[in-house]
Structure formats: structure tokens, C-alpha cells
Amino acid sequence: MVEGETLRALLAGLSPQLEETEFVFTSHPARPDPPPADAVVVVSEAEGWTVVVPRDEAVRRGWRHRFACRRITLAVHSDLEAVGLTAAVAAALAEAGIPANVVAGFHHDYVFVPADRADEALAVLENLSRRAGAGD
């Protein structure tokens, strides 16, 4: 379990990085074969497959899509067993009224936020990190 000081250290080291690419979520009854090389998330669900790709790729393939978003990489190397990091990030964004879809990778967490609020979301996460670093 990650507690107080360790969680604070993770938050202080977030180093959020906003990508320029606009992504979208797509849904498919069967796994696209092969999945697009530029897919950044592929999830198997009972209802089918969710594939997150650059918006241009979804349009090019004629795929129905939702949630035009941008990806923020939390550059801190977080442990997959860390407790509280996702909750703290989601809470900070929720307080600002910004929807967030968080995906944990092996090395980093990724936050997908509405494309039109991406700069604001980045500022929220930078502020969260700054406050944690200051011990607030």
C-alpha cells in the first residue's frame, strides 16, 4: 500500500505531458485484425473490443467513434500496486469538472481528457503536482 509520504512523492513527480494527437474511442464486435499500429489502447470487453486510436485513423477507416480526447502521460514511474494515485488524479480533475479516463500501463499512467479541455486538465495536474511537492 502506498501511504502519505509515498503518495505525495508520486504526485510531486507526476510530470504530466500533454500529447498533441487527438484520440477517439471506438467499439468493435470483434478484435480488428490486425489492430491498427497506432492504437494506444486495446481492451477486450464482454460487448466487444474498445480501441483507442488517433481521430484521423478512425475517420480514415470509417469507424464510429466517441470522446475526442487528448492523452496526458503521467511521466512518474508508478508501481502497479500503488494506492491512491489514480484516485488523486481523478479527484483533482473531477473537482475542475473535467472528465477523465485513466489507463494504467506497466510503466506509466495515461489520462484521456476532452480535447477542448486538455490544456486546462494539464494545468490542474501540474498544480496538483506542485502542491504535493510543497507538502500541501
mmCIF file of C-alpha atoms in Angstrom:
data_model
loop_
_atom_site.group_PDB
_atom_site.id
_atom_site.type_symbol
_atom_site.label_atom_id
_atom_site.label_comp_id
_atom_site.label_asym_id
_atom_site.label_seq_id
_atom_site.Cartn_x
_atom_site.Cartn_y
_atom_site.Cartn_z
ATOM 1 C CA MET A 1 0.000 0.000 0.000
ATOM 2 C CA VAL A 2 1.281 3.453 -0.873
ATOM 3 C CA GLU A 3 0.724 5.763 2.070
ATOM 4 C CA GLY A 4 1.023 9.500 2.821
ATOM 5 C CA GLU A 5 4.616 10.388 2.032
ATOM 6 C CA THR A 6 4.964 7.890 -0.815
ATOM 7 C CA LEU A 7 1.744 9.042 -2.471
ATOM 8 C CA ARG A 8 2.881 12.632 -2.005
ATOM 9 C CA ALA A 9 6.188 11.757 -3.712
ATOM 10 C CA LEU A 10 4.330 10.160 -6.650
ATOM 11 C CA LEU A 11 2.102 13.217 -7.009
ATOM 12 C CA ALA A 12 5.059 15.592 -6.708
ATOM 13 C CA GLY A 13 6.777 13.704 -9.514
ATOM 14 C CA LEU A 14 3.774 13.432 -11.854
ATOM 15 C CA SER A 15 5.453 15.451 -14.595
ATOM 16 C CA PRO A 16 2.299 15.383 -16.771
ATOM 17 C CA GLN A 17 2.977 15.587 -20.504
ATOM 18 C CA LEU A 18 0.220 16.504 -22.959
ATOM 19 C CA GLU A 19 0.357 14.947 -26.411
ATOM 20 C CA GLU A 20 -0.728 16.889 -29.496
ATOM 21 C CA THR A 21 -2.556 13.963 -31.125
ATOM 22 C CA GLU A 22 -6.336 13.880 -30.829
ATOM 23 C CA PHE A 23 -7.586 10.381 -29.998
ATOM 24 C CA VAL A 24 -11.040 8.777 -30.058
ATOM 25 C CA PHE A 25 -12.581 5.661 -28.531
ATOM 26 C CA THR A 26 -14.025 3.134 -30.983
ATOM 27 C CA SER A 27 -16.009 -0.056 -30.355
ATOM 28 C CA HIS A 28 -15.937 -3.258 -32.404
ATOM 29 C CA PRO A 29 -17.808 -6.579 -32.076
ATOM 30 C CA ALA A 30 -14.590 -8.444 -32.962
ATOM 31 C CA ARG A 31 -10.958 -7.504 -32.493
ATOM 32 C CA PRO A 32 -9.765 -5.566 -35.534
ATOM 33 C CA ASP A 33 -7.351 -7.871 -37.316
ATOM 34 C CA PRO A 34 -4.738 -6.659 -37.316
ATOM 35 C CA PRO A 35 -5.287 -3.901 -34.780
ATOM 36 C CA PRO A 36 -4.067 -0.552 -36.076
ATOM 37 C CA ALA A 37 -0.381 0.017 -35.423
ATOM 38 C CA ASP A 38 -1.213 3.420 -33.953
ATOM 39 C CA ALA A 39 -3.768 2.076 -31.442
ATOM 40 C CA VAL A 40 -2.748 3.258 -27.969
ATOM 41 C CA VAL A 41 -5.284 1.161 -26.040
ATOM 42 C CA VAL A 42 -6.985 -2.129 -26.900
ATOM 43 C CA VAL A 43 -9.417 -3.568 -24.339
ATOM 44 C CA SER A 44 -11.432 -6.793 -24.528
ATOM 45 C CA GLU A 45 -14.914 -6.386 -23.063
ATOM 46 C CA ALA A 46 -17.945 -8.666 -22.939
ATOM 47 C CA GLU A 47 -19.587 -6.464 -25.577
ATOM 48 C CA GLY A 48 -16.608 -6.462 -27.947
ATOM 49 C CA TRP A 49 -13.354 -4.551 -28.315
ATOM 50 C CA THR A 50 -12.567 -0.968 -27.398
ATOM 51 C CA VAL A 51 -9.761 0.505 -29.476
ATOM 52 C CA VAL A 52 -8.350 3.985 -28.862
ATOM 53 C CA VAL A 53 -6.753 5.438 -31.987
ATOM 54 C CA PRO A 54 -5.851 8.817 -33.415
ATOM 55 C CA ARG A 55 -9.012 10.518 -34.678
ATOM 56 C CA ASP A 56 -7.657 10.675 -38.231
ATOM 57 C CA GLU A 57 -7.234 6.880 -38.260
ATOM 58 C CA ALA A 58 -10.823 6.300 -37.127
ATOM 59 C CA VAL A 59 -12.107 8.681 -39.794
ATOM 60 C CA ARG A 60 -9.914 7.058 -42.473
ATOM 61 C CA ARG A 61 -11.269 3.605 -41.588
ATOM 62 C CA GLY A 62 -14.859 4.840 -41.339
ATOM 63 C CA TRP A 63 -15.129 3.738 -37.714
ATOM 64 C CA ARG A 64 -17.808 5.213 -35.494
ATOM 65 C CA HIS A 65 -16.133 6.916 -32.601
ATOM 66 C CA ARG A 66 -16.723 8.920 -29.445
ATOM 67 C CA PHE A 67 -14.908 11.123 -26.984
ATOM 68 C CA ALA A 68 -12.481 13.307 -28.913
ATOM 69 C CA CYS A 69 -9.671 13.477 -26.405
ATOM 70 C CA ARG A 70 -6.002 14.071 -25.833
ATOM 71 C CA ARG A 71 -3.677 11.934 -23.795
ATOM 72 C CA ILE A 72 -1.717 13.141 -20.804
ATOM 73 C CA THR A 73 1.146 10.884 -19.809
ATOM 74 C CA LEU A 74 1.973 10.879 -16.118
ATOM 75 C CA ALA A 75 5.723 10.541 -16.534
ATOM 76 C CA VAL A 76 6.284 9.445 -12.925
ATOM 77 C CA HIS A 77 7.174 5.751 -12.833
ATOM 78 C CA SER A 78 4.326 4.426 -10.713
ATOM 79 C CA ASP A 79 4.021 0.973 -9.238
ATOM 80 C CA LEU A 80 1.051 -1.046 -10.491
ATOM 81 C CA GLU A 81 0.235 -1.705 -6.822
ATOM 82 C CA ALA A 82 0.352 1.951 -5.786
ATOM 83 C CA VAL A 83 -2.741 3.020 -3.888
ATOM 84 C CA GLY A 84 -4.239 6.454 -4.297
ATOM 85 C CA LEU A 85 -2.518 7.864 -7.380
ATOM 86 C CA THR A 86 -5.405 7.280 -9.773
ATOM 87 C CA ALA A 87 -7.912 8.478 -7.177
ATOM 88 C CA ALA A 88 -5.968 11.690 -6.506
ATOM 89 C CA VAL A 89 -5.618 12.470 -10.219
ATOM 90 C CA ALA A 90 -9.279 11.693 -10.923
ATOM 91 C CA ALA A 91 -10.430 13.739 -7.917
ATOM 92 C CA ALA A 92 -8.416 16.793 -8.971
ATOM 93 C CA LEU A 93 -9.850 16.647 -12.477
ATOM 94 C CA ALA A 94 -13.384 15.956 -11.173
ATOM 95 C CA GLU A 95 -13.127 18.998 -8.899
ATOM 96 C CA ALA A 96 -12.442 21.043 -12.039
ATOM 97 C CA GLY A 97 -15.377 19.360 -13.817
ATOM 98 C CA ILE A 98 -13.107 17.628 -16.338
ATOM 99 C CA PRO A 99 -13.986 14.079 -17.409
ATOM 100 C CA ALA A 100 -11.040 11.689 -17.331
ATOM 101 C CA ASN A 101 -10.446 8.147 -18.500
ATOM 102 C CA VAL A 102 -7.346 6.697 -16.852
ATOM 103 C CA VAL A 103 -5.414 3.744 -18.257
ATOM 104 C CA ALA A 104 -2.515 2.191 -16.374
ATOM 105 C CA GLY A 105 0.408 0.921 -18.371
ATOM 106 C CA PHE A 106 3.284 -1.117 -16.973
ATOM 107 C CA HIS A 107 5.477 1.972 -16.551
ATOM 108 C CA HIS A 108 3.116 4.960 -16.572
ATOM 109 C CA ASP A 109 -0.493 6.021 -16.208
ATOM 110 C CA TYR A 110 -2.287 7.796 -19.036
ATOM 111 C CA VAL A 111 -5.217 10.172 -18.688
ATOM 112 C CA PHE A 112 -7.534 10.784 -21.620
ATOM 113 C CA VAL A 113 -9.330 14.133 -21.286
ATOM 114 C CA PRO A 114 -11.667 16.039 -23.614
ATOM 115 C CA ALA A 115 -9.627 17.604 -26.410
ATOM 116 C CA ASP A 116 -11.165 21.031 -25.837
ATOM 117 C CA ARG A 117 -10.179 20.989 -22.135
ATOM 118 C CA ALA A 118 -6.757 19.358 -22.443
ATOM 119 C CA ASP A 119 -4.741 22.475 -21.616
ATOM 120 C CA GLU A 120 -6.913 23.103 -18.561
ATOM 121 C CA ALA A 121 -6.520 19.457 -17.458
ATOM 122 C CA LEU A 122 -2.758 19.733 -17.828
ATOM 123 C CA ALA A 123 -2.755 22.855 -15.635
ATOM 124 C CA VAL A 124 -4.840 21.056 -12.980
ATOM 125 C CA LEU A 125 -2.373 18.158 -12.877
ATOM 126 C CA GLU A 126 0.645 20.462 -12.807
ATOM 127 C CA ASN A 127 -0.939 22.300 -9.874
ATOM 128 C CA LEU A 128 -1.652 19.002 -8.087
ATOM 129 C CA SER A 129 1.988 18.033 -8.540
ATOM 130 C CA ARG A 130 3.256 21.440 -7.393
ATOM 131 C CA ARG A 131 1.068 21.342 -4.258
ATOM 132 C CA ALA A 132 2.256 17.816 -3.396
ATOM 133 C CA GLY A 133 5.865 18.923 -3.837
ATOM 134 C CA ALA A 134 5.251 21.814 -1.471
ATOM 135 C CA GLY A 135 3.711 19.491 1.098
ATOM 136 C CA ASP A 136 0.208 20.955 0.843
#
